[in-house]
Short mmCIF file of C-alpha atoms in Angstrom, two decimals:
data_model
loop_
_atom_site.label_atom_id
_atom_site.label_comp_id
_atom_site.label_asym_id
_atom_site.label_seq_id
_atom_site.Cartn_x
_atom_site.Cartn_y
_atom_site.Cartn_z
CA UNK A 1 84.80 28.82 -38.51
CA UNK A 2 86.17 27.41 -34.86
CA UNK A 3 83.22 28.99 -33.28
CA UNK A 4 80.52 27.25 -35.69
CA UNK A 5 82.42 24.09 -34.79
CA UNK A 6 82.57 24.76 -31.33
CA UNK A 7 78.59 25.51 -31.17
CA UNK A 8 77.30 22.51 -33.57
CA UNK A 9 79.34 20.15 -31.16
CA UNK A 10 77.86 21.91 -27.87
CA UNK A 11 74.54 20.83 -29.79
CA UNK A 12 74.91 17.56 -30.86
CA UNK A 13 76.18 17.03 -27.00
CA UNK A 14 73.13 18.33 -25.67
CA UNK A 15 71.27 16.04 -27.83
CA UNK A 16 73.04 13.37 -27.08
CA UNK A 17 72.50 13.72 -22.86
CA UNK A 18 68.65 14.77 -23.52
CA UNK A 19 68.89 11.28 -25.02
CA UNK A 20 70.36 9.18 -22.48
CA UNK A 21 67.91 10.87 -20.05
CA UNK A 22 64.90 10.27 -21.93
CA UNK A 23 66.23 6.71 -22.43
CA UNK A 24 66.72 5.98 -18.53
CA UNK A 25 63.02 7.43 -17.45
CA UNK A 26 60.68 4.65 -17.00
CA UNK A 27 57.77 4.26 -19.49
CA UNK A 28 54.17 4.25 -17.48
CA UNK A 29 52.18 1.36 -18.46
CA UNK A 30 48.45 1.36 -19.08
CA UNK A 31 46.53 -0.32 -15.86
CA UNK A 32 44.55 -2.87 -17.60
CA UNK A 33 40.40 -2.44 -16.65
CA UNK A 34 38.73 -5.02 -13.92
CA UNK A 35 36.91 -7.33 -15.50
CA UNK A 36 33.31 -7.34 -14.84
CA UNK A 37 31.94 -9.97 -12.04
CA UNK A 38 30.56 -13.13 -13.24
CA UNK A 39 27.49 -14.57 -11.65
CA UNK A 40 26.35 -17.81 -13.17
CA UNK A 41 23.10 -18.70 -14.60
CA UNK A 42 21.04 -20.30 -11.39
CA UNK A 43 17.56 -21.79 -12.43
CA UNK A 44 16.10 -21.33 -8.86
CA UNK A 45 16.03 -18.49 -6.15
CA UNK A 46 13.80 -17.99 -2.96
CA UNK A 47 13.46 -14.11 -1.37
CA UNK A 48 11.95 -12.85 1.40
CA UNK A 49 11.24 -9.10 1.88
CA UNK A 50 9.24 -6.81 3.94
CA UNK A 51 7.37 -3.21 3.36
CA UNK A 52 4.58 -0.97 3.63
CA UNK A 53 1.48 -0.83 1.54
CA UNK A 54 -0.90 2.53 0.59
CA UNK A 55 -4.56 2.28 -0.26
CA UNK A 56 -4.53 1.72 -4.26
CA UNK A 57 -8.80 2.17 -4.37
CA UNK A 58 -9.39 3.91 -1.03
CA UNK A 59 -13.15 3.94 -0.32
CA UNK A 60 -15.32 5.70 2.36
CA UNK A 61 -18.06 3.79 4.20
CA UNK A 62 -21.13 5.18 2.75
CA UNK A 63 -23.80 7.50 3.95
CA UNK A 64 -27.16 8.77 2.36
CA UNK A 65 -27.94 12.02 1.26
CA UNK A 66 -30.43 12.38 4.07
CA UNK A 67 -27.16 12.59 6.35
CA UNK A 68 -26.33 16.84 6.91
CA UNK A 69 -22.56 15.71 8.34
CA UNK A 70 -20.52 12.94 8.56
CA UNK A 71 -17.16 11.70 9.11
CA UNK A 72 -16.69 8.39 6.97
CA UNK A 73 -13.93 6.29 7.81
CA UNK A 74 -11.64 5.32 5.14
CA UNK A 75 -11.65 0.98 4.43
CA UNK A 76 -8.99 -0.49 2.33
CA UNK A 77 -7.93 -4.02 3.63
CA UNK A 78 -4.46 -3.87 1.68
CA UNK A 79 -3.01 -0.58 3.88
CA UNK A 80 -0.28 -1.69 6.13
CA UNK A 81 2.80 -3.21 6.90
CA UNK A 82 3.68 -6.62 4.95
CA UNK A 83 6.12 -9.52 4.61
CA UNK A 84 6.32 -12.32 2.07
CA UNK A 85 8.67 -14.79 0.70
CA UNK A 86 8.78 -16.25 -2.92
CA UNK A 87 9.95 -18.85 -4.69
CA UNK A 88 11.09 -18.72 -8.07
CA UNK A 89 12.22 -20.91 -11.32
CA UNK A 90 14.01 -19.65 -13.76
CA UNK A 91 13.91 -20.63 -17.60
CA UNK A 92 16.45 -18.30 -18.40
CA UNK A 93 18.45 -15.17 -17.40
CA UNK A 94 15.56 -12.96 -18.83
CA UNK A 95 12.23 -14.94 -17.81
CA UNK A 96 11.23 -16.50 -14.69
CA UNK A 97 7.75 -17.75 -13.05
CA UNK A 98 7.49 -16.74 -9.22
CA UNK A 99 5.16 -18.30 -6.58
CA UNK A 100 4.48 -15.88 -3.31
CA UNK A 101 2.70 -15.36 -0.16
CA UNK A 102 2.35 -11.95 1.52
CA UNK A 103 0.20 -10.97 4.32
CA UNK A 104 -0.49 -7.40 5.74
CA UNK A 105 -1.19 -6.18 9.06
CA UNK A 106 -4.55 -3.88 7.76
CA UNK A 107 -4.90 -0.63 9.85
CA UNK A 108 -8.61 -0.65 10.67
CA UNK A 109 -11.52 2.40 10.28
CA UNK A 110 -11.71 2.98 13.81
CA UNK A 111 -13.73 6.11 14.58
CA UNK A 112 -15.91 6.35 12.05
CA UNK A 113 -19.10 8.13 13.01
CA UNK A 114 -22.32 9.31 10.54
CA UNK A 115 -24.48 11.72 12.53
CA UNK A 116 -28.05 13.02 11.62
CA UNK A 117 -30.28 15.57 13.17
CA UNK A 118 -33.88 14.79 13.74
CA UNK A 119 -36.56 17.79 13.84
CA UNK A 120 -39.80 18.39 14.63
CA UNK A 121 -42.11 21.32 13.29
CA UNK A 122 -44.50 23.40 15.00
CA UNK A 123 -46.65 26.21 13.98
CA UNK A 124 -46.33 29.45 15.71
CA UNK A 125 -48.56 32.62 15.16
CA UNK A 126 -47.27 35.97 15.41
CA UNK A 127 -48.88 39.38 14.52
CA UNK A 128 -51.80 37.59 13.29
CA UNK A 129 -49.35 35.45 10.81
CA UNK A 130 -48.46 31.53 10.85
CA UNK A 131 -45.15 30.36 11.02
CA UNK A 132 -43.61 26.99 10.79
CA UNK A 133 -40.67 26.18 13.22
CA UNK A 134 -38.29 23.29 13.19
CA UNK A 135 -37.07 21.88 16.47
CA UNK A 136 -33.85 19.73 17.15
CA UNK A 137 -35.28 17.42 19.14
CA UNK A 138 -32.60 14.24 19.22
CA UNK A 139 -29.74 13.05 16.74
CA UNK A 140 -28.94 9.59 15.24
CA UNK A 141 -25.36 8.46 15.20
CA UNK A 142 -24.31 5.08 12.60
CA UNK A 143 -20.91 4.18 13.91
CA UNK A 144 -19.39 1.59 11.77
CA UNK A 145 -15.73 -0.13 12.05
CA UNK A 146 -14.38 -3.12 9.94
CA UNK A 147 -10.95 -4.52 10.55
CA UNK A 148 -9.05 -7.75 8.62
CA UNK A 149 -5.42 -9.23 8.21
CA UNK A 150 -5.15 -10.10 4.68
CA UNK A 151 -3.19 -12.90 3.01
CA UNK A 152 -2.12 -12.68 -0.47
CA UNK A 153 -0.87 -15.82 -2.80
CA UNK A 154 0.48 -14.72 -6.42
CA UNK A 155 1.94 -16.26 -9.70
CA UNK A 156 3.68 -14.18 -11.48
CA UNK A 157 6.19 -13.91 -14.56
CA UNK A 158 8.96 -12.01 -14.53
CA UNK A 159 10.96 -10.42 -17.15
CA UNK A 160 14.52 -8.73 -17.27
CA UNK A 161 17.08 -7.76 -19.60
CA UNK A 162 19.93 -9.74 -17.80
CA UNK A 163 22.54 -7.10 -16.80
CA UNK A 164 25.64 -8.13 -14.86
CA UNK A 165 25.65 -6.11 -11.73
CA UNK A 166 22.50 -3.96 -11.41
CA UNK A 167 19.32 -5.77 -13.47
CA UNK A 168 15.90 -4.24 -13.49
CA UNK A 169 12.76 -6.45 -14.06
CA UNK A 170 9.15 -6.06 -14.06
CA UNK A 171 6.56 -8.74 -12.59
CA UNK A 172 2.75 -9.43 -13.82
CA UNK A 173 0.26 -12.20 -12.71
CA UNK A 174 -2.75 -12.94 -10.50
CA UNK A 175 -3.12 -12.60 -6.85
CA UNK A 176 -5.62 -14.22 -4.81
CA UNK A 177 -6.67 -12.63 -1.46
CA UNK A 178 -8.16 -14.67 1.65
CA UNK A 179 -8.69 -13.77 5.40
CA UNK A 180 -11.09 -12.90 7.90
CA UNK A 181 -13.00 -9.76 8.30
CA UNK A 182 -14.57 -8.37 11.43
CA UNK A 183 -17.24 -5.93 11.43
CA UNK A 184 -19.18 -3.96 14.16
CA UNK A 185 -21.73 -1.51 13.94
CA UNK A 186 -23.10 0.69 16.98
CA UNK A 187 -26.46 2.67 16.13
CA UNK A 188 -27.73 4.82 18.93
CA UNK A 189 -30.12 7.74 19.20
CA UNK A 190 -29.39 10.56 21.71
CA UNK A 191 -31.22 14.03 23.07
CA UNK A 192 -30.63 17.21 21.35
CA UNK A 193 -30.49 19.55 24.03
CA UNK A 194 -28.38 16.99 27.36
CA UNK A 195 -26.51 14.45 24.37
CA UNK A 196 -28.56 11.82 26.71
CA UNK A 197 -28.68 8.37 25.69
CA UNK A 198 -32.17 7.62 24.44
CA UNK A 199 -31.75 4.02 22.79
CA UNK A 200 -28.45 2.21 21.25
CA UNK A 201 -27.99 -1.19 19.38
CA UNK A 202 -24.69 -2.85 18.85
CA UNK A 203 -24.16 -5.17 16.04
CA UNK A 204 -20.61 -7.75 15.36
CA UNK A 205 -20.06 -10.26 12.66
CA UNK A 206 -17.42 -11.96 11.20
CA UNK A 207 -16.95 -13.46 7.74
CA UNK A 208 -13.91 -15.41 5.29
CA UNK A 209 -13.17 -13.98 2.08
CA UNK A 210 -11.35 -15.38 -0.94
CA UNK A 211 -10.84 -12.33 -3.79
CA UNK A 212 -9.21 -13.03 -7.14
CA UNK A 213 -7.39 -9.91 -8.75
CA UNK A 214 -4.17 -9.00 -10.66
CA UNK A 215 -0.66 -8.23 -8.99
CA UNK A 216 2.90 -7.04 -10.54
CA UNK A 217 5.85 -5.15 -9.78
CA UNK A 218 8.46 -3.05 -11.15
CA UNK A 219 12.12 -3.50 -8.91
CA UNK A 220 15.81 -3.61 -9.48
CA UNK A 221 18.39 -6.71 -7.96
CA UNK A 222 21.62 -5.73 -7.00
CA UNK A 223 24.10 -9.12 -7.52
CA UNK A 224 26.53 -9.12 -4.47
CA UNK A 225 27.91 -12.47 -4.89
CA UNK A 226 26.99 -16.18 -6.77
CA UNK A 227 24.15 -16.93 -4.51
CA UNK A 228 23.14 -13.57 -2.86
CA UNK A 229 21.43 -10.39 -4.53
CA UNK A 230 19.29 -7.61 -2.56
CA UNK A 231 16.40 -5.96 -4.45
CA UNK A 232 14.11 -3.24 -4.06
CA UNK A 233 10.83 -3.09 -5.80
CA UNK A 234 7.29 -1.06 -6.03
CA UNK A 235 4.80 -3.66 -6.24
CA UNK A 236 0.94 -3.26 -6.83
CA UNK A 237 -2.07 -5.36 -6.42
CA UNK A 238 -5.86 -4.35 -8.26
CA UNK A 239 -8.73 -6.31 -6.77
CA UNK A 240 -12.59 -5.79 -7.07
CA UNK A 241 -14.55 -4.58 -4.38
CA UNK A 242 -15.60 -6.38 -1.70
CA UNK A 243 -19.12 -6.05 -0.54
CA UNK A 244 -20.50 -6.01 3.29
CA UNK A 245 -24.18 -5.93 4.45
CA UNK A 246 -24.80 -5.16 7.71
CA UNK A 247 -28.14 -6.89 7.82
CA UNK A 248 -25.58 -10.05 8.81
CA UNK A 249 -24.37 -8.27 11.55
CA UNK A 250 -25.56 -10.41 15.34
CA UNK A 251 -27.19 -8.23 18.24
CA UNK A 252 -24.39 -7.91 20.67
CA UNK A 253 -26.18 -5.38 23.04
CA UNK A 254 -29.25 -3.15 23.14
CA UNK A 255 -30.14 -0.29 25.98
CA UNK A 256 -32.46 2.23 26.27
CA UNK A 257 -36.10 3.34 26.03
CA UNK A 258 -37.53 1.81 22.70
CA UNK A 259 -40.66 2.94 23.51
CA UNK A 260 -39.51 6.43 24.25
CA UNK A 261 -37.92 6.48 20.41
CA UNK A 262 -41.10 4.86 19.16
CA UNK A 263 -43.49 7.81 20.54
CA UNK A 264 -40.52 10.51 19.53
CA UNK A 265 -41.11 9.60 15.96
CA UNK A 266 -37.17 8.28 15.58
CA UNK A 267 -36.58 5.00 13.30
CA UNK A 268 -34.91 2.40 14.99
CA UNK A 269 -33.57 0.61 12.08
CA UNK A 270 -30.11 1.15 10.24
CA UNK A 271 -29.66 3.53 7.96
CA UNK A 272 -27.32 1.83 5.42
CA UNK A 273 -27.76 -1.46 4.45
CA UNK A 274 -24.36 -2.43 3.04
CA UNK A 275 -20.54 -0.78 2.14
CA UNK A 276 -17.95 -2.31 0.31
CA UNK A 277 -14.41 -2.78 1.09
CA UNK A 278 -11.57 -2.79 -1.34
CA UNK A 279 -8.04 -4.88 -0.93
CA UNK A 280 -5.99 -2.72 -3.74
CA UNK A 281 -2.57 -1.47 -2.81
CA UNK A 282 0.72 -0.23 -3.86
CA UNK A 283 4.07 0.18 -2.23
CA UNK A 284 7.62 -0.42 -1.61
CA UNK A 285 9.38 -3.94 -0.62
CA UNK A 286 12.75 -4.49 -0.01
CA UNK A 287 14.53 -7.81 0.55
CA UNK A 288 17.30 -10.29 0.19
CA UNK A 289 17.10 -12.99 -2.74
CA UNK A 290 19.02 -16.45 -2.29
CA UNK A 291 20.19 -18.03 -5.52
CA UNK A 292 20.53 -22.06 -5.82
#
C-alpha cells in the first residue's frame, strides 16, 4: 500500500509541475492581417505614355500581272514609335470617358522596286525551219516610296471592375487620324546588257489626309498611391485604306534620250496609276497616370 501511495504522490507531483510550466509559457497571438490600402475615388485623371505599334494591315504597293519580278514594299502609316496623352472624367469607379491624342513616327517604305524586262522577238531559220526567239533589250524600273508622320485623336469609353490595387480595364471608341503624306516615284528604263540608263522621270507630291476609324485597348492599372498609377495596355486601331493616285505627282526631273526610248518601242508612262496605304496598327503602351 505504501508503494502505491508513493507512486500516486509522484504522479500528482509531475502533473502539478507540468501545469506550472504550461501556465508560465506565453501563448502566441495570431498576427492581424494588414488591411488593404484604400485609394479614394477621384473624378479626373491625366496620363502620358510611350510605346511601339506594329502594322495591323500591312499592304504592299501593287504591281500588275505583267511584272515578272518585284520587291513591293510594305506600306503602313501606323508603324513605329509612338507617344500620347489622355485626359479623362470618371463617372464612377467603373466607367470613364477619355479624350486623347497620339503621334507616331512612321517607318517609310524605302527601297521598294518593281521591275519588268522588255523583249523583242526575231525570226531565225535553221535547217530549213523557222524559229521565233526573244531577246532582252531593256528593263523598266518603278521605284515608289511613301512616307508620313501620323497623329491620332480619340474619344473612348473605359470600363473596369474597380479593384483596389490591380485594376484591369478595356477601352473602345472612335479615332481620327490626320497628317501629311509624302510620296515619291522614280520611273526609269535601262539597257539589258550594260544597265546603261536610257530614260528617267522622277515625281513627288504631298497631300493632307483625315481619316475616321475605331480604336480600343486592353490594359492593367497598378495603383501606387492616392494620386499616381502605372499602367500597361495593348492598344489597337482599325481604319479604312487611303488611296494614293500617282498622277498627282509633280515632275521633279527628267533625263535621258526620250527619242531612243520611243524608237525601241518602250513605254514612258507609269505602269501603276494608284496604290492604297493603311493606318491600322496595334502595339504596347507603358505610362503613368495622375489622379485629381
